Coordinates of C-alpha atoms in Angstrom, one line a residue:
Chain A
M1 CA 0.0 0.0 0.0
S2 CA 2.6 2.4 1.1
S3 CA 4.5 2.3 -2.2
Q4 CA 1.5 3.9 -3.9
R5 CA 1.5 6.8 -1.6
Y6 CA 2.9 10.2 -2.5
C7 CA 6.4 10.9 -1.3
M8 CA 7.6 14.1 0.1
P9 CA 11.2 15.2 -0.8
D10 CA 13.7 13.4 1.3
P11 CA 15.0 15.9 3.8
M12 CA 18.4 14.2 3.8
L13 CA 19.0 14.7 0.1
G14 CA 19.9 18.3 0.4
L15 CA 17.7 19.5 -2.4
N16 CA 17.0 22.5 -0.3
D17 CA 20.6 23.3 0.6
K18 CA 21.2 25.7 -2.2
L19 CA 17.8 27.3 -1.9
I20 CA 18.6 27.9 1.8
R21 CA 22.0 29.2 1.0
D22 CA 20.6 31.7 -1.4
Q23 CA 18.5 33.2 1.3
I24 CA 21.5 33.7 3.7
R25 CA 23.8 36.7 3.6
P26 CA 27.4 35.6 3.3
G27 CA 29.3 35.9 6.6
S28 CA 26.2 35.4 8.8
R29 CA 26.2 33.4 12.0
V30 CA 24.0 30.5 11.4
V31 CA 22.5 27.8 13.6
D32 CA 20.9 24.7 11.9
L33 CA 18.4 22.9 14.1
G34 CA 18.5 19.2 13.4
C35 CA 21.7 19.7 11.3
G36 CA 22.2 15.9 10.7
D37 CA 25.7 15.3 9.5
G38 CA 26.4 19.0 9.1
R39 CA 26.4 19.0 5.3
L40 CA 24.5 22.3 4.9
L41 CA 26.6 24.0 7.6
A42 CA 29.9 22.9 6.1
M43 CA 28.7 24.3 2.7
L44 CA 27.7 27.6 4.3
R45 CA 31.0 27.8 6.1
D46 CA 33.2 26.8 3.1
E47 CA 31.3 28.5 0.2
H48 CA 29.5 31.3 2.0
G49 CA 31.9 32.4 4.8
C50 CA 29.4 31.8 7.5
S51 CA 30.2 31.0 11.1
V52 CA 28.1 28.0 11.8
Q53 CA 26.7 25.9 14.7
G54 CA 24.7 22.7 14.5
V55 CA 22.1 21.3 16.9
E56 CA 21.4 17.6 16.6
L57 CA 20.0 14.8 18.7
D58 CA 21.4 11.7 17.0
Q59 CA 24.9 10.6 18.3
E60 CA 26.1 9.2 15.0
S61 CA 25.1 12.4 13.1
I62 CA 26.9 14.4 15.7
E63 CA 30.1 12.4 15.1
A64 CA 29.7 12.9 11.4
A65 CA 29.2 16.7 11.8
I66 CA 32.4 16.8 14.0
S67 CA 34.2 14.9 11.3
R68 CA 33.3 17.8 9.0
G69 CA 34.7 20.2 11.5
V70 CA 31.3 21.6 12.2
A71 CA 30.6 22.6 15.8
V72 CA 27.5 20.8 17.0
I73 CA 25.7 20.5 20.3
R74 CA 23.4 17.7 21.4
A75 CA 19.9 18.9 22.1
D76 CA 16.3 17.6 21.7
L77 CA 14.2 20.2 19.9
D78 CA 11.2 18.9 21.9
R79 CA 12.8 19.9 25.1
G80 CA 13.6 23.5 24.2
L81 CA 16.9 25.1 23.5
D82 CA 17.7 26.6 26.9
D83 CA 21.5 26.2 26.3
I84 CA 21.3 28.7 23.4
P85 CA 21.4 32.3 24.6
S86 CA 18.8 34.7 23.2
Q87 CA 19.7 36.5 19.9
S88 CA 23.0 34.7 19.6
F89 CA 22.6 34.0 15.8
D90 CA 21.8 35.9 12.7
V91 CA 19.9 33.1 11.1
A92 CA 18.3 29.9 12.5
V93 CA 17.5 27.2 9.9
L94 CA 15.0 24.3 10.3
S95 CA 14.7 22.2 7.2
Q96 CA 12.0 19.6 6.9
T97 CA 11.8 19.0 10.6
L98 CA 9.0 21.1 11.9
Q99 CA 6.3 18.5 11.1
Q100 CA 8.3 16.0 13.2
V101 CA 8.5 17.8 16.5
R102 CA 5.9 17.6 19.2
Q103 CA 5.3 21.3 19.6
P104 CA 6.0 23.1 16.4
K105 CA 4.9 26.4 17.9
A106 CA 7.3 26.1 20.8
V107 CA 10.2 25.3 18.4
L108 CA 9.3 28.4 16.2
E109 CA 9.2 30.5 19.4
E110 CA 12.7 29.3 20.3
M111 CA 13.9 30.2 16.8
Y112 CA 12.3 33.6 17.2
R113 CA 14.2 34.0 20.5
I114 CA 17.7 32.9 19.3
A115 CA 18.0 34.5 15.9
R116 CA 17.0 37.6 13.9
W117 CA 16.1 35.6 10.8
T118 CA 14.4 32.2 10.7
L119 CA 14.5 30.0 7.6
V120 CA 12.0 27.1 7.6
V121 CA 11.3 24.5 5.0
V122 CA 8.0 22.8 5.6
P123 CA 6.2 20.1 3.6
N124 CA 2.9 21.1 2.2
F125 CA 0.3 18.5 3.0
A126 CA -2.3 20.4 0.9
H127 CA -0.5 19.3 -2.2
W128 CA -3.1 18.1 -4.7
R129 CA -1.8 14.5 -4.7
V130 CA -2.1 14.3 -0.9
R131 CA -5.7 15.7 -1.3
W132 CA -6.4 13.2 -4.1
Q133 CA -5.0 10.4 -2.1
A134 CA -7.2 11.2 0.9
L135 CA -10.3 11.7 -1.3
S136 CA -9.9 8.8 -3.6
R137 CA -8.3 6.1 -1.5
G138 CA -9.5 7.3 1.9
R139 CA -6.0 7.0 3.3
A140 CA -4.3 9.2 5.9
P141 CA -1.8 11.6 4.3
V142 CA 1.4 9.7 5.0
T143 CA 4.2 11.2 3.1
S144 CA 8.0 11.5 3.5
E145 CA 9.8 8.2 2.9
L146 CA 8.4 5.0 1.8
P147 CA 8.5 2.6 4.7
Y148 CA 6.3 4.7 6.9
E149 CA 2.7 4.1 7.8
W150 CA 0.4 6.5 9.7
Y151 CA 1.3 4.8 13.0
N152 CA 5.1 5.1 12.7
T153 CA 5.6 8.1 10.5
P154 CA 8.0 10.7 11.9
N155 CA 5.6 13.3 10.7
L156 CA 3.5 14.2 13.8
H157 CA 1.8 17.2 12.3
V158 CA 0.3 17.8 8.9
M159 CA 0.0 21.4 7.7
S160 CA -0.5 23.4 4.6
M161 CA 1.2 26.5 3.5
T162 CA -1.8 28.5 4.6
D163 CA -1.7 26.8 8.0
F164 CA 2.0 27.6 8.4
R165 CA 1.5 31.2 7.5
D166 CA -1.1 31.4 10.3
L167 CA 1.4 29.9 12.8
A168 CA 4.2 32.3 11.8
N169 CA 1.8 35.2 12.4
V170 CA 0.8 33.8 15.8
V171 CA 4.5 33.7 16.8
K172 CA 4.7 37.3 15.6
F173 CA 7.1 36.7 12.8
R174 CA 7.0 38.9 9.8
I175 CA 6.9 36.7 6.7
D176 CA 9.6 38.1 4.5
K177 CA 9.4 35.5 1.8
E178 CA 7.3 32.5 1.0
I179 CA 8.9 30.4 -1.7
P180 CA 6.9 27.4 -2.9
I181 CA 9.1 24.4 -4.0
I182 CA 7.5 22.7 -7.0
R183 CA 9.1 19.6 -8.4
R184 CA 12.3 20.3 -6.5
R185 CA 12.6 23.9 -7.8
A186 CA 11.9 27.1 -6.0
V187 CA 9.2 29.1 -7.8
R188 CA 8.9 32.6 -6.7
H189 CA 5.5 33.4 -8.1
A190 CA 3.5 30.2 -8.5
W191 CA -0.2 30.2 -9.1
A192 CA -2.2 28.0 -6.7
A193 CA 0.9 27.3 -4.7
N194 CA -0.9 25.7 -1.8
L195 CA -2.2 23.1 -4.3
R196 CA 1.0 22.6 -6.3
A197 CA 3.9 22.9 -4.0
E198 CA 5.4 19.8 -2.3
S199 CA 7.1 22.1 0.2
A200 CA 7.8 25.7 0.9
L201 CA 10.7 27.7 2.1
Y202 CA 9.9 30.6 4.5
V203 CA 12.1 33.5 5.4
L204 CA 10.8 35.0 8.6
E205 CA 12.0 38.0 10.5
R206 CA 11.8 38.8 14.2
T207 CA 9.6 41.8 14.6
E208 CA 10.8 43.0 18.0
Chain B
M1 CA 67.5 23.6 25.3
S2 CA 67.0 19.9 25.1
T3 CA 63.6 18.5 24.3
E4 CA 63.4 15.0 25.4
S5 CA 60.7 14.1 22.9
I6 CA 60.9 10.3 23.0
P7 CA 60.4 8.3 26.1
K8 CA 63.7 6.9 27.2
P9 CA 63.8 3.1 26.7
T10 CA 64.4 1.2 29.9
D11 CA 66.3 -2.0 30.3
E12 CA 63.5 -3.9 32.0
Q13 CA 61.7 -6.2 29.7
P14 CA 58.0 -6.8 30.3
V15 CA 57.1 -10.3 31.4
F16 CA 54.4 -10.3 28.7
E17 CA 54.1 -9.3 25.1
L18 CA 53.3 -5.6 24.7
P19 CA 50.2 -5.0 22.6
P20 CA 51.0 -3.3 19.3
D21 CA 48.9 -0.2 20.2
S22 CA 50.9 0.4 23.4
V23 CA 53.4 3.2 23.7
G24 CA 55.6 0.6 25.3
M25 CA 58.0 1.1 28.2
V26 CA 58.3 4.6 29.4
E27 CA 60.0 6.5 32.1
T28 CA 58.9 9.5 34.1
Q29 CA 61.2 12.5 33.6
T30 CA 61.7 15.5 35.7
V31 CA 62.8 19.1 35.1
T32 CA 63.3 21.9 37.6
L33 CA 61.8 25.3 36.7
F34 CA 61.3 28.6 38.5
E35 CA 64.8 28.6 39.9
S36 CA 66.3 31.4 42.0
S37 CA 65.5 34.6 40.2
E38 CA 62.3 33.7 38.5
K39 CA 60.1 32.1 41.2
L40 CA 56.5 31.4 40.5
R41 CA 54.1 34.0 41.9
L42 CA 51.1 32.1 43.2
A43 CA 47.5 33.3 43.2
S44 CA 47.7 33.6 47.0
G45 CA 50.5 36.2 46.5
R46 CA 53.2 34.0 47.9
E47 CA 56.2 32.9 45.8
L48 CA 57.4 29.4 45.2
G49 CA 60.5 28.0 43.6
P50 CA 62.4 26.1 42.5
I51 CA 59.7 23.8 41.3
T52 CA 60.4 20.3 40.0
V53 CA 57.9 18.9 37.5
A54 CA 57.5 15.2 36.8
Y55 CA 56.2 14.4 33.3
E56 CA 56.0 11.8 30.6
T57 CA 55.8 12.2 26.8
Y58 CA 54.6 9.8 24.1
G59 CA 55.1 10.0 20.4
S60 CA 57.3 12.6 18.9
L61 CA 57.2 16.4 18.4
N62 CA 57.2 17.2 14.7
S63 CA 59.6 19.8 13.2
D64 CA 56.9 22.5 13.2
R65 CA 56.2 21.8 16.9
N66 CA 52.5 22.0 16.3
N67 CA 51.3 18.4 17.1
A68 CA 51.5 18.5 20.9
V69 CA 48.6 17.4 23.1
F70 CA 48.7 18.2 26.8
V71 CA 46.8 15.8 29.0
C72 CA 45.7 17.0 32.4
H73 CA 45.1 14.4 35.1
A74 CA 42.4 14.3 37.7
L75 CA 42.6 14.7 41.4
T76 CA 44.8 11.7 42.4
G77 CA 46.3 10.9 39.0
D78 CA 49.9 11.4 38.0
A79 CA 52.2 11.9 35.0
H80 CA 52.1 8.2 34.1
A81 CA 49.3 8.3 31.6
A82 CA 50.3 5.5 29.2
G83 CA 52.6 2.6 28.7
W84 CA 54.5 0.6 31.3
H85 CA 57.2 1.5 33.8
S86 CA 58.5 -2.0 34.2
G87 CA 57.7 -5.6 33.5
E88 CA 56.3 -6.0 37.0
D89 CA 53.7 -3.3 36.6
R90 CA 50.2 -4.6 37.4
K91 CA 48.6 -1.9 35.2
P92 CA 49.7 0.5 32.5
G93 CA 49.4 4.3 32.8
W94 CA 46.0 5.7 33.9
W95 CA 44.8 6.6 30.3
D96 CA 46.5 3.9 28.4
A97 CA 43.3 2.9 26.6
F98 CA 43.3 6.4 25.0
I99 CA 46.9 7.1 24.3
G100 CA 49.0 5.1 21.8
P101 CA 49.5 4.3 18.1
G102 CA 46.1 4.5 16.4
K103 CA 44.2 5.3 19.6
M104 CA 42.2 8.4 20.5
L105 CA 45.4 10.4 21.2
D106 CA 47.3 8.8 18.3
T107 CA 51.0 8.8 19.1
D108 CA 51.8 8.2 15.5
R109 CA 50.5 11.7 14.8
Y110 CA 50.6 13.6 18.1
F111 CA 53.2 14.3 20.7
V112 CA 51.4 13.6 24.0
I113 CA 52.5 15.2 27.3
C114 CA 51.2 14.5 30.7
A115 CA 52.6 16.0 33.9
N116 CA 52.0 15.6 37.6
V117 CA 50.3 18.7 39.2
L118 CA 51.9 21.2 41.5
G119 CA 51.0 20.2 45.1
G120 CA 50.9 16.6 44.1
C121 CA 53.0 13.7 45.5
M122 CA 54.1 11.9 42.3
G123 CA 57.3 13.8 41.5
T124 CA 56.2 17.4 41.1
T125 CA 56.9 19.8 44.0
G126 CA 54.3 19.4 46.7
P127 CA 53.9 19.4 50.5
G128 CA 55.9 16.1 50.8
C129 CA 59.0 17.6 49.1
L130 CA 62.0 19.1 50.8
N131 CA 61.9 22.9 51.1
P132 CA 65.3 24.0 49.8
E133 CA 65.4 26.9 52.2
T134 CA 64.9 24.9 55.4
G135 CA 66.1 21.5 54.3
E136 CA 62.9 20.0 55.8
R137 CA 59.7 18.8 54.2
Y138 CA 57.3 21.6 53.4
S139 CA 54.4 19.8 55.1
S140 CA 51.8 22.4 56.2
D141 CA 54.2 25.2 55.3
F142 CA 53.5 24.5 51.7
P143 CA 51.7 27.5 50.2
V144 CA 48.0 27.1 49.3
I145 CA 47.9 26.5 45.6
T146 CA 45.1 27.0 43.0
I147 CA 44.3 25.6 39.5
E148 CA 45.9 28.8 38.1
D149 CA 49.2 27.9 39.8
I150 CA 49.0 24.4 38.5
V151 CA 48.4 25.5 35.0
D152 CA 51.2 28.2 35.2
V153 CA 53.7 25.4 36.1
H154 CA 52.5 23.2 33.2
A155 CA 52.6 26.1 30.8
A156 CA 56.2 26.7 31.9
L157 CA 56.9 23.0 31.2
V158 CA 55.4 23.3 27.7
T159 CA 57.6 26.3 27.1
H160 CA 60.6 24.3 28.3
L161 CA 59.8 21.6 25.8
G162 CA 60.0 24.2 23.1
I163 CA 56.3 24.3 22.3
D164 CA 54.6 27.6 21.8
R165 CA 51.1 26.5 21.0
L166 CA 49.5 23.2 21.8
L167 CA 47.3 21.4 19.4
A168 CA 45.0 20.6 22.3
V169 CA 44.6 20.4 26.0
V170 CA 42.6 17.5 27.2
G171 CA 41.3 16.5 30.6
G172 CA 38.5 15.2 32.8
S173 CA 37.2 16.2 36.2
L174 CA 39.9 18.3 37.9
G175 CA 41.8 17.8 34.7
G176 CA 38.9 19.5 32.8
M177 CA 39.1 22.4 35.2
Q178 CA 42.8 22.8 34.2
V179 CA 41.8 22.7 30.5
L180 CA 39.3 25.6 31.1
E181 CA 42.0 27.5 33.0
W182 CA 44.4 27.0 30.1
A183 CA 41.9 28.5 27.8
A184 CA 41.3 31.4 30.1
R185 CA 44.9 32.0 31.1
Y186 CA 46.7 31.2 27.9
P187 CA 44.1 31.8 25.2
D188 CA 46.8 32.0 22.5
R189 CA 48.5 28.8 23.4
L190 CA 46.0 26.1 22.4
N191 CA 43.9 25.3 19.3
A192 CA 41.5 23.0 21.0
A193 CA 40.1 22.3 24.5
V194 CA 38.6 18.9 25.4
V195 CA 36.6 19.2 28.7
L196 CA 35.3 15.9 30.0
A197 CA 33.0 15.4 33.0
S198 CA 34.0 18.7 34.4
A199 CA 32.8 22.2 35.2
A200 CA 33.9 25.8 35.7
H201 CA 33.4 25.4 39.4
L202 CA 32.8 22.7 41.9
S203 CA 29.2 22.5 43.2
A204 CA 28.5 23.1 46.8
Q205 CA 27.8 19.4 47.1
G206 CA 31.2 18.7 45.7
I207 CA 32.8 21.0 48.3
A208 CA 30.8 19.3 51.0
F209 CA 32.3 15.9 50.1
N210 CA 35.8 17.4 49.9
T211 CA 35.2 19.0 53.3
V212 CA 34.3 15.6 54.9
G213 CA 37.3 14.0 53.3
R214 CA 39.7 16.7 54.6
R215 CA 38.0 16.5 58.1
A216 CA 38.7 12.7 58.2
I217 CA 42.4 13.4 57.5
V218 CA 43.0 16.3 59.9
S219 CA 41.1 14.5 62.8
D220 CA 43.3 11.4 62.5
P221 CA 45.5 11.3 65.6
E222 CA 48.5 10.7 63.3
F223 CA 48.0 13.9 61.4
H224 CA 50.1 16.0 63.8
S225 CA 49.1 19.3 62.1
G226 CA 50.5 18.0 58.8
R227 CA 54.0 17.3 60.3
Y228 CA 53.8 13.6 60.2
T229 CA 56.7 11.5 59.0
P230 CA 56.5 9.8 55.6
E231 CA 56.3 6.4 57.3
E232 CA 53.4 7.3 59.6
G233 CA 50.8 9.8 58.6
P234 CA 47.0 9.9 58.9
R235 CA 46.5 6.5 57.2
Y236 CA 43.0 5.9 58.4
G237 CA 41.8 9.4 57.8
L238 CA 43.2 9.3 54.3
A239 CA 41.6 6.0 53.6
V240 CA 38.2 7.2 54.7
A241 CA 38.6 10.3 52.5
R242 CA 39.3 8.1 49.6
M243 CA 36.4 5.8 50.3
L244 CA 34.0 8.7 50.5
A245 CA 35.4 10.3 47.3
H246 CA 35.2 7.0 45.5
I247 CA 31.5 6.8 46.1
T248 CA 31.1 10.1 44.4
Y249 CA 32.9 8.8 41.3
L250 CA 30.4 5.9 40.9
S251 CA 26.7 5.9 40.3
E252 CA 23.8 4.2 42.0
A253 CA 23.4 2.1 38.9
S254 CA 27.1 1.1 38.7
I255 CA 27.3 0.2 42.4
E256 CA 24.1 -1.9 42.0
M257 CA 25.4 -3.6 38.9
K258 CA 28.8 -4.4 40.3
F259 CA 28.1 -5.2 43.9
G260 CA 24.4 -5.1 44.7
R261 CA 23.8 -6.3 48.3
R262 CA 26.0 -9.3 47.8
L263 CA 28.1 -10.5 50.7
Q264 CA 31.9 -10.9 50.3
H265 CA 32.7 -14.2 52.2
S266 CA 29.5 -15.8 53.2
D267 CA 25.9 -16.1 52.2
K268 CA 24.6 -15.3 55.7
L269 CA 24.7 -12.1 57.6
A270 CA 27.2 -12.3 60.5
Y271 CA 25.5 -10.0 63.0
D272 CA 28.9 -8.8 64.0
L273 CA 30.0 -5.2 64.0
G274 CA 33.6 -6.2 63.9
K275 CA 33.2 -7.5 60.3
E276 CA 33.8 -4.4 58.4
T277 CA 34.0 -5.9 55.0
E278 CA 30.9 -8.1 55.0
F279 CA 29.2 -6.6 52.0
Q280 CA 31.0 -6.7 48.7
I281 CA 30.7 -2.9 48.4
E282 CA 32.2 -2.5 51.9
S283 CA 35.1 -4.8 51.0
Y284 CA 35.7 -2.8 47.7
L285 CA 35.8 0.6 49.4
H286 CA 38.1 -0.7 52.1
Y287 CA 40.4 -2.1 49.4
Q288 CA 40.3 1.3 47.5
G289 CA 41.1 3.1 50.7
E290 CA 44.1 0.9 51.6
R291 CA 45.6 1.0 48.1
F292 CA 45.3 4.7 48.1
V293 CA 47.2 5.2 51.3
E294 CA 50.1 3.3 49.8
R295 CA 50.4 5.7 46.9
F296 CA 49.1 9.1 48.0
D297 CA 50.2 11.7 50.5
A298 CA 47.5 13.1 52.9
N299 CA 48.8 16.7 52.7
S300 CA 48.7 16.6 48.9
Y301 CA 45.1 15.4 49.2
L302 CA 44.3 18.4 51.4
Y303 CA 46.0 20.9 49.1
L304 CA 44.6 19.6 45.9
T305 CA 41.0 19.2 47.1
K306 CA 41.2 22.8 48.3
A307 CA 42.5 24.0 44.9
M308 CA 39.5 22.2 43.4
D309 CA 37.1 23.9 45.9
Y310 CA 38.6 27.4 45.1
F311 CA 38.3 27.1 41.4
N312 CA 35.6 29.5 40.1
L313 CA 36.3 30.7 36.6
A314 CA 33.2 32.9 36.3
D315 CA 33.8 34.6 39.6
R316 CA 37.4 35.5 38.8
H317 CA 36.6 36.9 35.3
G318 CA 33.2 38.5 36.0
S319 CA 31.5 35.8 33.8
L320 CA 32.2 32.6 32.1
E321 CA 31.8 34.3 28.8
A322 CA 34.5 36.8 29.6
A323 CA 36.8 34.0 30.9
L324 CA 36.5 31.9 27.8
G325 CA 35.9 34.5 25.2
N326 CA 39.5 35.4 24.6
T327 CA 40.6 32.2 23.0
D328 CA 39.8 31.1 19.5
A329 CA 40.3 27.4 20.5
R330 CA 37.7 24.9 19.5
F331 CA 35.9 23.4 22.5
L332 CA 34.6 19.8 22.9
V333 CA 32.6 19.4 26.0
V334 CA 31.4 15.9 27.1
S335 CA 29.3 15.0 30.1
Y336 CA 27.8 11.7 31.3
T337 CA 24.2 10.9 32.2
T338 CA 24.9 9.3 35.5
D339 CA 27.6 11.7 36.7
W340 CA 26.2 13.5 39.8
L341 CA 29.5 15.0 41.0
F342 CA 29.8 17.0 37.8
P343 CA 26.3 16.9 36.4
T344 CA 25.4 17.7 32.8
D345 CA 23.9 21.0 33.8
Q346 CA 27.3 22.3 34.6
S347 CA 28.6 21.4 31.1
R348 CA 25.5 23.1 29.7
E349 CA 26.5 26.3 31.5
L350 CA 29.9 26.1 29.8
V351 CA 28.2 25.6 26.4
S352 CA 25.9 28.5 26.9
A353 CA 28.8 30.8 27.8
L354 CA 30.8 29.6 24.8
L355 CA 27.8 30.2 22.5
K356 CA 27.3 33.6 24.0
A357 CA 31.0 34.3 23.3
R358 CA 30.5 33.0 19.8
R359 CA 33.1 30.3 20.2
H360 CA 33.4 27.0 18.2
V361 CA 31.8 24.5 20.6
S362 CA 30.6 21.0 20.4
F363 CA 28.8 19.3 23.2
I364 CA 27.4 15.9 23.9
E365 CA 26.0 14.2 27.0
L366 CA 27.0 10.5 26.6
S367 CA 24.9 7.8 28.1
S368 CA 26.8 5.7 30.6
P369 CA 26.1 3.8 33.8
Y370 CA 29.6 4.5 35.2
G371 CA 28.9 7.9 36.8
H372 CA 31.8 10.4 37.1
D373 CA 34.4 7.7 36.3
A374 CA 32.9 7.2 32.8
F375 CA 35.5 9.3 31.1
L376 CA 38.2 6.9 32.3
I377 CA 36.2 3.8 31.3
E378 CA 34.1 4.3 28.2
N379 CA 36.7 4.4 25.4
E380 CA 34.6 3.9 22.3
P381 CA 32.1 6.7 22.4
L382 CA 34.7 9.2 23.5
E383 CA 37.1 8.0 20.8
R384 CA 34.5 8.5 18.1
L385 CA 34.2 12.1 19.1
V386 CA 37.7 13.2 20.1
Q387 CA 39.5 11.5 17.2
P388 CA 37.6 13.4 14.5
F389 CA 37.6 16.6 16.6
L390 CA 41.4 16.6 17.0
D391 CA 41.8 15.5 13.4
Q392 CA 39.7 18.5 12.1
T393 CA 41.5 20.9 14.5
Y394 CA 44.9 19.6 13.2
Q395 CA 43.8 19.9 9.5
S396 CA 42.4 23.4 9.8
F397 CA 45.5 24.4 11.8
L398 CA 47.8 23.0 9.1
N399 CA 45.8 24.8 6.4
S400 CA 45.8 28.1 8.2
D401 CA 48.8 30.5 7.9
R402 CA 49.8 30.2 11.5

């Protein structure tokens, strides 16, 4: 059954890395939440002159990040980021992880606290194929990688672009940019984006 | 200046085959620093000199003199960190699992130095040594020393070895405090700092345990205000101090795992107060206490625990951020889940300060049942962090113009 389901872009493939980089001013101080093996941060450091910091939970990923010379601290996004002082970064990045945390709002609030700019890539569960799947097959919108079913998917929350925009407003972010990603490409002015985009990149600014 | 970069071979052959990843037979060396005109000015304001330093080195210093790693030992450790002194040794140096060819501190690449601390009793000047001015043992005339003083002496040793800047300073517990002091005091002399199971100050609870340990020593009838002879001394008090301290290095889980409520010699309770080693844990602590008395000096224990109590990096510099913000060294901070003497929260404080100061900092809390002692026991997880961390530091150092 699962093989017939629609698959979101794999967050580990780094399709978003260049899109994210293009939104970050060279030389910025960047923190990547859920940085994995530090690939994005190493690129920002080497090609973009950024000073970088990773946050990751998984021990093997931490070892891999350290092997790239990326500074990384172990933390669980679900338990808050108390160790990170307020406003200690220019940019906080969260790529394809927000739907997997228990309290997305709390995580966004922490990003609001620690950085001036927040970059988030979120999957769009309002994509027409997800809608079609729910309508035609009567199946829960399980996306992301193949082996998951609704009961073991890492995606705890399903949201649409419209939903995310609401949440960003609740956290008092100013939405600087909303960039739909359609077929792995960023499309600045897409029609019916909420129907057509697999995911979207948001650039948010702290308003205080 | 001579730099004795290679451990001197000794004649004694081990009675067993040395493993290929051992640094082999080593000898502790000594050097006398701070002679006559250039005495060491201590944090207390007093002066001390000359100072003899006992140290060992493993691997060789490269021609650029940029591959040296300084290892700081914990409270009752010594300069003998790796290898064997003689074929009769029961055990190799205290960190042998981590130091050697291909190991975490790879002696094929790095030049590893370990030195006994000021105030110790393993070859470096301490209360048990003769005061050259009086010809008698310092005993309680030895000045109060601090972690700053300890690090000053080690920095002088590093200079003596012809090394300007260390690739890394590594240490756990009291050794970790020394690492932090290195970073604060000599910010330009290290590229990396590895701080294991440590903190920028000892907790009040830690001071409490040290206080009871010291009390046990000074209330021993053989203490004689510190002026005991080397043969006598407050043996019972020192053993009790060690037993108490040893408990703080373990965890509830590790004691339960290793000993439980098992009895040592019988399967029945004896109902006899005279049997002091009835439970296995009792027997173990007694054994630890006795062994410790054989190798450690009570006065040194008093001085070093006091140095540990006094250490407070934030207090001295206004804030931790100010203390650690002057170095561009990379930090690796590691804590352990069951360490209650130096709990993870204290490592987190360090990490926060380093992030605030915008330093390069990696931090991980490792899961281990072994309590505070985990950094001496759990090789593999530590190796998987420290090895790439040092490698990356070394690479970026080689690539930079320094």
